XYZ file of C-alpha atoms in Angstrom:
416
model
C 22.210 137.351 91.203
C 21.337 139.166 88.191
C 23.339 139.284 85.090
C 24.001 143.131 85.466
C 25.341 142.441 89.198
C 27.548 139.740 87.936
C 29.082 141.984 85.007
C 29.824 144.508 87.675
C 31.444 141.982 89.881
C 33.746 141.016 87.134
C 34.584 144.291 86.458
C 35.477 145.031 89.991
C 37.582 141.961 90.006
C 39.129 142.883 86.872
C 40.089 146.398 88.252
C 41.558 145.022 91.345
C 43.470 142.371 89.638
C 44.696 145.026 86.821
C 45.604 147.317 90.131
C 47.783 144.322 91.407
C 49.404 143.730 88.086
C 50.474 147.259 87.551
C 51.646 147.512 90.948
C 53.582 144.040 90.357
C 55.115 145.640 87.548
C 56.142 148.865 88.941
C 57.371 146.575 91.645
C 59.316 144.884 89.445
C 60.749 147.694 87.770
C 62.026 149.204 90.883
C 63.903 145.663 91.700
C 65.704 145.632 88.195
C 66.621 149.415 88.729
C 68.137 148.789 92.088
C 70.010 145.594 90.299
C 71.144 148.088 87.834
C 72.520 150.450 90.306
C 74.724 147.596 92.004
C 75.940 146.545 88.619
C 77.007 150.249 87.949
C 78.635 150.272 91.655
C 80.571 147.230 90.548
C 81.658 148.788 87.422
C 82.710 152.090 89.057
C 84.858 149.890 91.404
C 86.751 148.349 88.883
C 87.176 151.461 87.068
C 88.867 153.090 90.232
C 90.948 149.887 90.480
C 92.285 150.052 87.018
C 92.940 153.511 87.430
C 95.146 152.778 90.484
C 97.231 150.275 88.171
C 97.507 152.934 85.163
C 100.749 155.128 85.124
C 100.559 158.947 85.775
C 103.462 159.411 82.951
C 102.146 161.057 79.854
C 104.434 160.442 76.925
C 104.157 162.859 73.611
C 106.034 162.003 70.599
C 106.536 164.616 67.803
C 105.451 164.926 65.098
C 102.056 163.239 65.560
C 101.383 159.610 64.440
C 100.712 159.774 60.741
C 102.467 162.779 59.861
C 103.959 163.384 56.833
C 106.297 166.048 55.502
C 107.946 165.951 58.870
C 111.256 167.979 59.340
C 114.552 166.298 59.148
C 115.914 168.374 61.781
C 113.288 168.868 64.323
C 111.272 165.389 64.076
C 111.026 162.474 66.624
C 111.347 164.485 69.937
C 109.947 161.989 72.766
C 109.155 164.248 75.936
C 107.395 162.506 79.045
C 105.296 164.551 81.707
C 104.712 163.125 85.446
C 107.471 160.369 84.781
C 110.564 159.686 83.151
C 111.689 157.751 79.882
C 112.709 154.365 80.481
C 113.723 153.571 76.476
C 113.098 154.878 73.377
C 113.757 152.947 70.119
C 113.652 154.591 66.661
C 113.992 152.889 63.135
C 113.077 153.128 59.648
C 110.475 151.331 58.309
C 113.183 148.417 56.997
C 114.294 148.212 60.708
C 117.391 150.089 60.548
C 118.081 151.788 64.061
C 118.467 155.450 64.225
C 120.769 156.549 67.438
C 119.507 158.976 69.796
C 120.410 160.450 72.958
C 118.204 161.115 76.377
C 118.303 164.027 78.205
C 120.193 163.956 81.501
C 116.611 164.078 83.754
C 115.313 161.482 81.643
C 112.350 163.563 80.500
C 113.248 164.031 76.933
C 114.841 162.207 73.999
C 115.828 163.050 70.375
C 118.407 161.888 67.346
C 121.527 162.444 67.352
C 122.049 162.090 63.241
C 120.128 163.995 60.703
C 117.039 161.982 59.366
C 116.933 161.558 55.664
C 114.194 162.705 53.165
C 111.385 160.731 51.984
C 111.621 158.114 54.707
C 109.166 156.856 57.280
C 110.485 156.130 60.684
C 108.714 154.562 63.604
C 109.236 155.748 67.337
C 108.180 153.390 70.558
C 108.684 155.024 73.910
C 108.180 153.680 77.595
C 108.076 155.520 80.727
C 107.203 154.990 84.488
C 106.009 157.451 86.974
C 107.000 157.903 90.550
C 105.209 154.655 91.733
C 106.997 152.637 88.972
C 103.620 152.213 86.856
C 104.717 152.122 83.043
C 103.186 153.816 79.900
C 103.969 153.069 76.439
C 103.462 155.195 73.299
C 104.232 154.613 69.541
C 104.026 156.781 66.365
C 105.012 156.278 62.714
C 105.931 159.693 60.410
C 107.282 160.305 57.311
C 109.916 163.247 56.437
C 109.660 165.608 53.828
C 110.309 164.528 50.069
C 113.238 166.171 48.123
C 110.261 167.353 45.602
C 108.498 169.138 48.683
C 111.717 170.518 49.960
C 114.655 172.691 49.220
C 118.152 173.524 49.963
C 120.961 175.923 49.526
C 124.436 174.859 48.464
C 126.543 177.627 49.985
C 130.516 178.689 49.578
C 132.541 179.374 50.989
C 133.012 176.209 53.411
C 132.454 176.083 57.307
C 136.281 176.984 58.725
C 137.849 178.482 55.654
C 140.325 180.925 55.264
C 139.378 183.159 52.486
C 140.332 186.196 50.611
C 138.641 190.111 51.023
C 136.416 189.715 48.389
C 134.837 186.207 49.221
C 130.953 186.967 49.117
C 128.440 184.428 50.611
C 126.776 182.968 47.749
C 124.127 180.534 48.027
C 122.544 178.358 45.133
C 119.172 177.101 45.792
C 118.083 173.629 44.177
C 114.486 175.012 43.597
C 113.439 178.211 42.134
C 112.209 180.607 44.935
C 109.043 182.530 44.865
C 108.953 183.684 48.547
C 112.295 185.316 48.305
C 111.473 187.603 51.094
C 110.712 184.625 53.509
C 113.833 182.882 52.817
C 116.069 185.775 52.876
C 114.692 186.522 56.455
C 116.049 182.946 57.563
C 119.521 183.751 56.359
C 121.842 186.147 58.172
C 125.159 186.951 57.526
C 127.159 189.200 60.039
C 130.798 189.871 60.429
C 133.176 190.262 63.770
C 134.128 193.631 62.098
C 130.468 195.146 62.574
C 130.446 196.005 58.547
C 126.682 195.909 57.216
C 126.126 193.196 54.916
C 123.580 193.238 52.319
C 122.068 190.380 50.009
C 121.200 190.676 46.577
C 119.339 187.996 44.289
C 120.509 187.728 40.927
C 117.645 185.042 40.070
C 115.306 182.798 41.674
C 117.819 180.153 42.516
C 121.261 182.367 43.523
C 121.575 184.987 46.421
C 124.749 186.456 47.074
C 125.674 188.626 50.233
C 128.588 190.884 50.931
C 129.540 194.122 52.645
C 129.926 197.395 50.909
C 133.578 197.685 50.579
C 135.825 194.323 50.791
C 135.795 192.364 54.041
C 138.182 193.892 56.643
C 141.122 191.528 56.970
C 141.387 189.378 59.955
C 137.927 189.346 60.623
C 135.201 186.474 61.117
C 131.949 186.033 58.952
C 129.261 184.171 60.419
C 126.330 182.369 58.138
C 123.474 181.253 59.734
C 120.582 179.073 57.886
C 117.130 178.982 59.640
C 115.308 177.510 56.837
C 113.653 174.638 58.586
C 109.888 174.981 57.433
C 110.100 178.040 55.626
C 108.277 178.073 52.743
C 110.187 178.678 49.494
C 107.473 178.556 46.919
C 104.221 176.822 46.874
C 104.741 173.418 48.253
C 108.363 173.667 48.776
C 109.930 174.307 52.406
C 113.275 174.762 53.447
C 114.961 172.024 55.439
C 118.226 173.522 56.529
C 119.469 174.394 60.047
C 123.052 175.230 60.149
C 125.684 177.749 61.476
C 128.985 178.419 59.032
C 131.802 180.550 60.277
C 134.732 181.394 58.104
C 137.640 183.757 58.103
C 138.995 186.504 56.339
C 142.760 186.491 55.420
C 145.236 189.269 54.793
C 143.959 191.459 52.404
C 145.335 191.029 48.897
C 144.285 192.556 45.727
C 145.960 192.071 42.436
C 145.865 194.699 39.428
C 146.307 193.362 35.765
C 146.882 196.159 33.357
C 146.406 194.486 29.509
C 148.241 197.900 28.372
C 151.371 197.455 30.146
C 150.970 193.511 30.455
C 152.070 193.635 34.071
C 150.020 192.825 37.615
C 150.762 194.360 40.685
C 150.080 192.284 43.795
C 149.044 194.263 46.543
C 148.774 193.269 50.309
C 147.298 195.572 52.511
C 147.594 198.298 50.067
C 151.152 197.810 49.393
C 152.894 196.517 46.201
C 154.370 193.402 47.189
C 155.140 191.764 43.699
C 155.189 193.113 40.068
C 154.672 190.051 37.626
C 154.531 190.213 33.984
C 151.727 188.867 31.923
C 149.887 188.038 28.915
C 146.033 188.940 28.392
C 143.785 188.474 25.949
C 144.396 188.957 21.969
C 142.764 191.680 20.211
C 140.530 189.508 19.108
C 139.979 187.641 22.253
C 140.076 190.390 25.038
C 139.978 189.661 28.480
C 136.814 190.929 30.837
C 137.602 193.983 32.559
C 136.567 194.503 36.359
C 136.910 193.353 39.903
C 137.079 189.389 39.502
C 137.272 186.874 42.449
C 139.106 183.825 42.495
C 136.754 181.044 42.947
C 138.410 177.935 42.450
C 142.224 176.653 42.598
C 144.040 173.828 40.471
C 147.600 173.048 40.611
C 146.849 171.617 37.169
C 143.787 171.178 34.827
C 142.260 170.579 31.282
C 141.223 173.619 29.124
C 139.253 173.012 26.060
C 138.142 175.820 24.070
C 134.932 173.703 22.674
C 133.760 174.105 26.396
C 133.610 177.945 25.962
C 132.699 178.324 22.397
C 136.210 178.517 20.701
C 135.752 175.853 18.110
C 137.656 175.128 14.627
C 135.247 174.122 11.660
C 135.136 170.372 12.435
C 133.833 170.999 16.186
C 136.964 170.410 18.168
C 138.251 173.045 20.442
C 140.824 175.870 18.926
C 142.830 174.686 21.897
C 143.220 171.509 24.274
C 145.416 171.722 27.159
C 145.456 168.919 29.001
C 147.642 170.174 31.902
C 147.400 173.669 32.296
C 149.332 174.628 35.621
C 148.702 176.813 38.654
C 144.915 177.750 37.408
C 143.053 179.951 39.308
C 139.217 180.520 38.025
C 138.062 184.087 37.523
C 134.739 183.675 36.113
C 132.161 180.954 35.779
C 132.415 181.251 31.632
C 136.086 180.076 31.771
C 138.201 182.856 32.635
C 141.297 182.234 34.522
C 144.371 183.355 35.670
C 147.196 180.632 35.007
C 150.155 179.222 34.293
C 151.668 179.141 30.675
C 154.287 177.048 29.540
C 153.581 176.600 25.964
C 154.515 180.172 25.173
C 158.017 181.500 24.893
C 159.438 183.531 27.875
C 159.567 186.631 25.555
C 155.661 187.054 25.433
C 155.150 187.707 29.142
C 155.183 191.580 29.632
C 155.314 192.371 25.953
C 152.567 190.633 24.017
C 148.915 189.786 24.633
C 148.299 186.425 23.357
C 145.420 184.312 25.084
C 141.889 183.615 24.266
C 140.696 185.958 27.241
C 142.812 184.589 30.074
C 145.414 186.139 31.952
C 148.670 183.997 31.377
C 151.852 183.518 33.780
C 155.072 182.211 32.867
C 155.481 178.928 34.080
C 156.753 175.253 33.376
C 155.240 172.216 32.023
C 154.077 169.863 35.212
C 154.003 172.880 37.686
C 156.767 171.597 39.621
C 159.006 174.540 39.895
C 157.834 176.900 42.805
C 160.401 179.651 41.011
C 157.978 180.659 38.492
C 156.105 183.454 38.417
C 152.896 181.285 38.098
C 153.828 179.174 40.939
C 154.604 182.272 43.108
C 151.159 183.613 42.664
C 149.457 180.537 43.176
C 150.861 179.902 46.186
C 150.302 183.285 47.547
C 146.745 183.180 46.653
C 143.495 182.421 48.291
C 140.057 181.655 47.154
C 138.555 184.873 47.284
C 141.219 187.095 46.698
C 140.328 189.865 44.006
C 141.961 190.443 40.677
C 141.230 193.600 39.298
C 141.693 193.424 35.344
C 141.983 196.795 33.507
C 142.661 198.411 29.887
C 141.460 195.235 27.747
C 139.036 197.133 25.646
C 136.337 194.407 26.528
C 133.386 195.146 28.725
C 133.125 194.570 32.401
C 132.474 191.451 33.449
C 128.989 190.631 34.647
C 128.364 190.322 38.352
C 126.608 187.114 38.509
C 129.736 185.636 35.862
C 131.244 184.040 38.889
C 131.536 185.427 42.353
C 131.985 189.243 40.826
C 128.966 191.301 42.506
C 131.917 193.840 43.364
C 131.179 195.391 40.080
C 127.780 196.606 41.246
C 127.651 199.725 43.286
C 126.194 199.501 46.624
C 122.851 201.095 45.761
C 122.145 198.604 43.000
C 123.461 195.865 45.512
C 121.125 196.663 47.877
C 118.208 196.988 45.491
C 118.578 193.298 44.503
C 116.988 192.444 48.202
C 113.706 190.887 48.837
C 113.583 192.580 52.491
């Protein structure tokens, strides 16, 4: 055999072997693929078996896990679809339990107490589906902080009976820049059908009233729907509350500093005339419509707190037991009993530092004095109209005295 034939033979053999090797490699790949298919099939069967064991119940916890600035009113709602809840626990971060209630159909749960601000809560929920298979869900969230929320302190209180002049007055603990949004979240209505308008005195105070005094015997409802309302950048409301109060009889009293008499009227009729002593010529009493905002059977009055000081800095007066005192202005005007003045003063001389004084006794123990009578027949919210003092009209925001603005001026202070 020649060398050339030998080389051709080796090449043919190599080609044949190469073909066998190639075929062997392809065959081996097919075998591996077939084996992989069996593995996938086994996994699919395992997944199907696991799916049969898992619960169909779907639990949802609101707010989502990890949320911050959560509402203190509407957070921690737990619901379930395709099943019923078998248990829900809610605790503070330090383990203190939070009371809650399951719905009758066992598909929802919520707290029965208001949540605290700046507090982290943990919720754990369990449920089962129709086949008894269990499901679990857990979440943790943090409620809004005081720095990022605002509240409104309001008067009058829920359930109170007040006089016809009592406005709804709301003082916010943060300056409100988005007044329209906040005002839209507050509604005030009366069973009398009177139109009610609100007026912003500043960024922290809004009062609401009708054009004329409330109708006697009516019921007024205040609704605060401020939860989640943005009052200023980064500051949201948290209140969700309904308050009702009642309007009593119509009592308006008229103080005349010139005649030194006060006529007390109910439903437009004079029921009593009481001698008074108003502000002395050097300390005249404000004029205008003033609303009784507080009542004290006895209270201390120190002139230093309202700017009446002697040269030593002490008050020109400091009476620790002023009887039957009722506040008319924030700045310190009261209508009150006076036991230190001679009885002859009342009805004849104006002697006070700006208050309206009525004859009384020390200790407020005699129910037959003019001051005691007026105190017992007055409600917070009653109106006292002061005339002929020679002083200026009281500022509408000095106390609850917005009645000293006409209706057009009042409505002009609305943000909506």
